[in-house]
Structures are given as C-alpha cells and as structure tokens.
mmCIF file of C-alpha atoms in Angstrom:
data_model
loop_
_atom_site.group_PDB
_atom_site.id
_atom_site.type_symbol
_atom_site.label_atom_id
_atom_site.label_comp_id
_atom_site.label_asym_id
_atom_site.label_seq_id
_atom_site.Cartn_x
_atom_site.Cartn_y
_atom_site.Cartn_z
ATOM 1 C CA MET A 676 74.592 180.869 111.161
ATOM 2 C CA GLY A 677 76.559 180.283 107.994
ATOM 3 C CA SER A 678 77.946 182.681 105.486
ATOM 4 C CA ARG A 679 75.964 185.495 103.954
ATOM 5 C CA ALA A 680 76.256 183.847 100.533
ATOM 6 C CA ALA A 681 74.890 180.561 101.910
ATOM 7 C CA ARG A 682 71.958 182.347 103.552
ATOM 8 C CA THR A 683 71.232 184.251 100.337
ATOM 9 C CA SER A 684 71.461 181.060 98.304
ATOM 10 C CA SER A 685 69.124 179.147 100.613
ATOM 11 C CA ARG A 686 66.674 182.041 100.586
ATOM 12 C CA SER A 687 66.625 182.104 96.797
ATOM 13 C CA PHE A 688 65.969 178.362 96.689
ATOM 14 C CA ARG A 689 63.222 178.732 99.265
ATOM 15 C CA ASP A 690 61.685 181.584 97.283
ATOM 16 C CA LYS A 691 61.608 179.427 94.155
ATOM 17 C CA ARG A 692 59.958 176.392 95.686
ATOM 18 C CA ARG A 693 56.393 175.567 94.816
ATOM 19 C CA VAL A 694 53.941 172.709 95.032
ATOM 20 C CA PHE A 695 53.983 170.405 92.010
ATOM 21 C CA THR A 696 50.745 169.655 90.259
ATOM 22 C CA ARG A 697 49.532 166.074 90.081
ATOM 23 C CA ALA A 698 50.412 166.017 86.361
ATOM 24 C CA GLU A 699 53.976 167.210 87.112
ATOM 25 C CA CYS A 700 54.385 164.521 89.785
ATOM 26 C CA ASP A 701 53.131 161.844 87.392
ATOM 27 C CA ALA A 702 55.443 163.079 84.618
ATOM 28 C CA ALA A 703 58.434 163.068 86.995
ATOM 29 C CA ALA A 704 57.628 159.497 88.083
ATOM 30 C CA VAL A 705 57.450 158.367 84.450
ATOM 31 C CA ALA A 706 60.724 160.166 83.625
ATOM 32 C CA TRP A 707 62.487 158.541 86.596
ATOM 33 C CA THR A 708 61.160 155.104 85.611
ATOM 34 C CA LEU A 709 62.555 155.626 82.095
ATOM 35 C CA LEU A 710 65.928 156.750 83.473
ATOM 36 C CA ARG A 711 66.118 153.668 85.679
ATOM 37 C CA SER A 712 65.291 151.388 82.752
ATOM 38 C CA VAL A 713 68.366 152.544 80.803
ATOM 39 C CA ASP A 714 71.466 150.441 81.422
ATOM 40 C CA ALA A 715 73.696 153.341 82.514
ATOM 41 C CA SER A 716 75.684 153.914 85.666
ATOM 42 C CA LEU A 717 75.351 157.699 85.898
ATOM 43 C CA ARG A 718 72.730 160.393 85.735
ATOM 44 C CA ILE A 719 73.881 163.818 84.571
ATOM 45 C CA VAL A 720 72.217 167.123 83.799
ATOM 46 C CA ARG A 721 72.094 168.037 80.109
ATOM 47 C CA ASP A 722 70.075 170.955 78.772
ATOM 48 C CA GLY A 723 68.478 171.343 82.195
ATOM 49 C CA ARG A 724 67.209 167.746 82.266
ATOM 50 C CA LEU A 725 68.401 164.646 84.054
ATOM 51 C CA VAL A 726 69.676 162.047 81.560
ATOM 52 C CA SER A 727 71.466 158.708 81.742
ATOM 53 C CA ALA A 728 75.178 158.509 80.928
ATOM 54 C CA LEU A 729 77.727 155.748 80.677
ATOM 55 C CA LEU A 730 80.385 155.367 83.350
ATOM 56 C CA THR A 731 82.898 156.510 80.716
ATOM 57 C CA HIS A 732 81.159 159.899 80.307
ATOM 58 C CA PHE A 733 83.880 161.889 82.125
ATOM 59 C CA ASP A 734 86.853 159.830 80.846
ATOM 60 C CA ALA A 735 88.178 162.237 78.209
ATOM 61 C CA LEU A 736 88.101 165.132 80.655
ATOM 62 C CA LEU A 737 89.737 163.061 83.399
ATOM 63 C CA ILE A 738 92.578 161.973 81.094
ATOM 64 C CA SER A 739 93.065 165.553 79.913
ATOM 65 C CA GLN A 740 93.676 166.616 83.519
ATOM 66 C CA ALA A 741 96.500 164.086 84.029
ATOM 67 C CA THR A 742 100.079 165.246 83.471
ATOM 68 C CA PRO A 743 103.331 163.517 82.486
ATOM 69 C CA ASP A 744 104.560 164.025 86.073
ATOM 70 C CA TRP A 745 103.629 161.785 88.995
ATOM 71 C CA GLU A 746 100.794 163.314 91.017
ATOM 72 C CA VAL A 747 98.656 162.102 93.874
ATOM 73 C CA SER A 748 95.332 160.985 92.424
ATOM 74 C CA MET A 749 93.459 163.663 94.365
ATOM 75 C CA ARG A 750 95.202 166.396 92.344
ATOM 76 C CA VAL A 751 93.954 164.949 89.059
ATOM 77 C CA ILE A 752 90.500 164.383 90.552
ATOM 78 C CA GLY A 753 90.442 167.879 92.059
ATOM 79 C CA ARG A 754 91.307 169.545 88.746
ATOM 80 C CA THR A 755 88.625 167.504 87.018
ATOM 81 C CA MET A 756 86.000 168.445 89.612
ATOM 82 C CA ARG A 757 86.992 172.136 89.452
ATOM 83 C CA HIS A 758 86.688 172.045 85.666
ATOM 84 C CA LEU A 759 83.225 170.485 85.904
ATOM 85 C CA THR A 760 82.164 173.008 88.527
ATOM 86 C CA ASP A 761 83.512 176.176 86.917
ATOM 87 C CA GLU A 762 84.408 175.683 83.276
ATOM 88 C CA VAL A 763 81.688 173.664 81.558
ATOM 89 C CA ASP A 764 78.377 174.749 80.133
ATOM 90 C CA PRO A 765 76.309 174.612 82.239
ATOM 91 C CA PRO A 766 78.616 175.025 85.232
ATOM 92 C CA GLY A 767 78.077 172.888 88.288
ATOM 93 C CA GLN A 768 78.267 169.416 86.745
ATOM 94 C CA VAL A 769 78.984 167.361 89.833
ATOM 95 C CA VAL A 770 80.459 163.882 90.084
ATOM 96 C CA ARG A 771 81.702 162.062 93.177
ATOM 97 C CA ASP A 772 85.448 161.747 93.669
ATOM 98 C CA ILE A 773 85.166 157.983 94.131
ATOM 99 C CA ILE A 774 83.702 157.610 90.629
ATOM 100 C CA LEU A 775 86.589 159.575 89.120
ATOM 101 C CA PHE A 776 89.082 157.564 91.184
ATOM 102 C CA SER A 777 87.613 154.286 89.953
ATOM 103 C CA ARG A 778 88.030 155.538 86.386
ATOM 104 C CA LEU A 779 91.680 156.479 87.088
ATOM 105 C CA GLN A 780 92.234 152.961 88.385
ATOM 106 C CA ALA A 781 90.599 151.499 85.272
ATOM 107 C CA PHE A 782 92.917 153.585 83.070
ATOM 108 C CA GLY A 783 95.877 152.424 85.138
ATOM 109 C CA ASP A 784 94.844 148.787 84.788
ATOM 110 C CA ALA A 785 94.406 149.206 81.023
ATOM 111 C CA GLY A 786 97.743 151.016 80.593
ATOM 112 C CA GLY A 787 96.200 154.349 79.648
ATOM 113 C CA LEU A 788 97.819 155.929 82.704
ATOM 114 C CA GLU A 789 100.754 154.815 84.804
ATOM 115 C CA ILE A 790 99.818 154.089 88.389
ATOM 116 C CA SER A 791 101.997 153.756 91.474
ATOM 117 C CA GLY A 792 101.310 153.411 95.166
ATOM 118 C CA PRO A 793 100.520 150.995 97.951
ATOM 119 C CA GLY A 794 96.774 151.641 98.092
ATOM 120 C CA PRO A 795 94.128 151.049 99.163
ATOM 121 C CA GLY A 796 92.870 154.639 99.404
ATOM 122 C CA MET A 797 92.813 157.242 96.669
ATOM 123 C CA ARG A 798 95.369 159.370 98.520
ATOM 124 C CA ASP A 799 97.801 156.418 98.426
ATOM 125 C CA TYR A 800 98.097 156.347 94.617
ATOM 126 C CA GLU A 801 99.935 158.487 92.109
ATOM 127 C CA PHE A 802 99.173 158.713 88.401
ATOM 128 C CA ARG A 803 100.812 160.120 85.306
ATOM 129 C CA LYS A 804 100.382 159.988 81.572
ATOM 130 C CA PRO A 805 102.525 157.220 80.105
ATOM 131 C CA PHE A 806 106.010 158.113 78.959
ATOM 132 C CA GLN A 807 106.120 158.060 75.156
ATOM 133 C CA ARG A 808 109.375 156.656 73.864
ATOM 134 C CA ALA A 809 110.969 158.220 70.799
ATOM 135 C CA ASP A 810 110.999 154.849 69.000
ATOM 136 C CA GLN A 811 107.194 154.894 68.997
ATOM 137 C CA PHE A 812 107.373 157.710 66.475
ATOM 138 C CA ILE A 813 109.975 156.147 64.165
ATOM 139 C CA GLY A 814 108.369 155.326 60.855
ATOM 140 C CA ALA A 815 105.199 157.257 61.711
ATOM 141 C CA ASP A 816 105.727 159.618 58.772
#
C-alpha cells in the first residue's frame, strides 16, 4: 500500500490536477520548442519554470562537496544530491547521479580533482581535492 506520507502526497497531487486549456497546451508546446532550440544539456527549475542550463551548472556545488581525503565517488555525489534536495531554494532540485559522476570524471581528467580507481563504474572510483603543496604559496604575498 505504501507509506502514509506517500499516500498523502499522491492524494495532494491528484487533488491539484486539472485539465489544461487549449491555450495552455499551445503555450507549453511553444515553451518546450524554445527549450529544445537552446544548445544546453540540462533543464532545471528556476523560479518555478523549466529553463535550459549548461552541463557545468552544478560544478561549483559538486566541487564544494569534495574533500581533501579520498572518498568513493558516490559519497561526493550523495552529498551533492542531498544538498540539492534539502538545502537549496527551492528545495528538490534533482539531477541524476550519472551526470554528477561524469562531471567528477571531467574534473579528474582536467586535474581539478584527483581520481583513483580501476573503473568502470562510479563505485569503483575515489576522488579528492588536489593536495596543495606549500611551495605553491611561496611568493604569493
């Protein structure tokens, strides 16, 4: 039967449903056509509307969730997804784990994160923020 919360949630969605007018259907079709015409890999919700976003949209958040210690990629991805679900405005920004994993790999390839592991799956890799040597800061004054 499912949990009480799930039943309540589905009931509230069902209670909110309605038939769209012809004008609303036409406007949605035009909006979707415009979204598809933009050269962007993602669609996200911003201000209650679906908008196009670059594949790099979640990069800063993803990097901020990495630590200096080696961690299985799923930990970094999990923290990022939890942050998007619970801690952003509006909450519930959802992105697939495979998209975040591909971005981790891109950072690893570019040297933005250290990467280790035999692959090929996301649970086979570990990531960490690069070690910063003290000599990088010499003469930075």
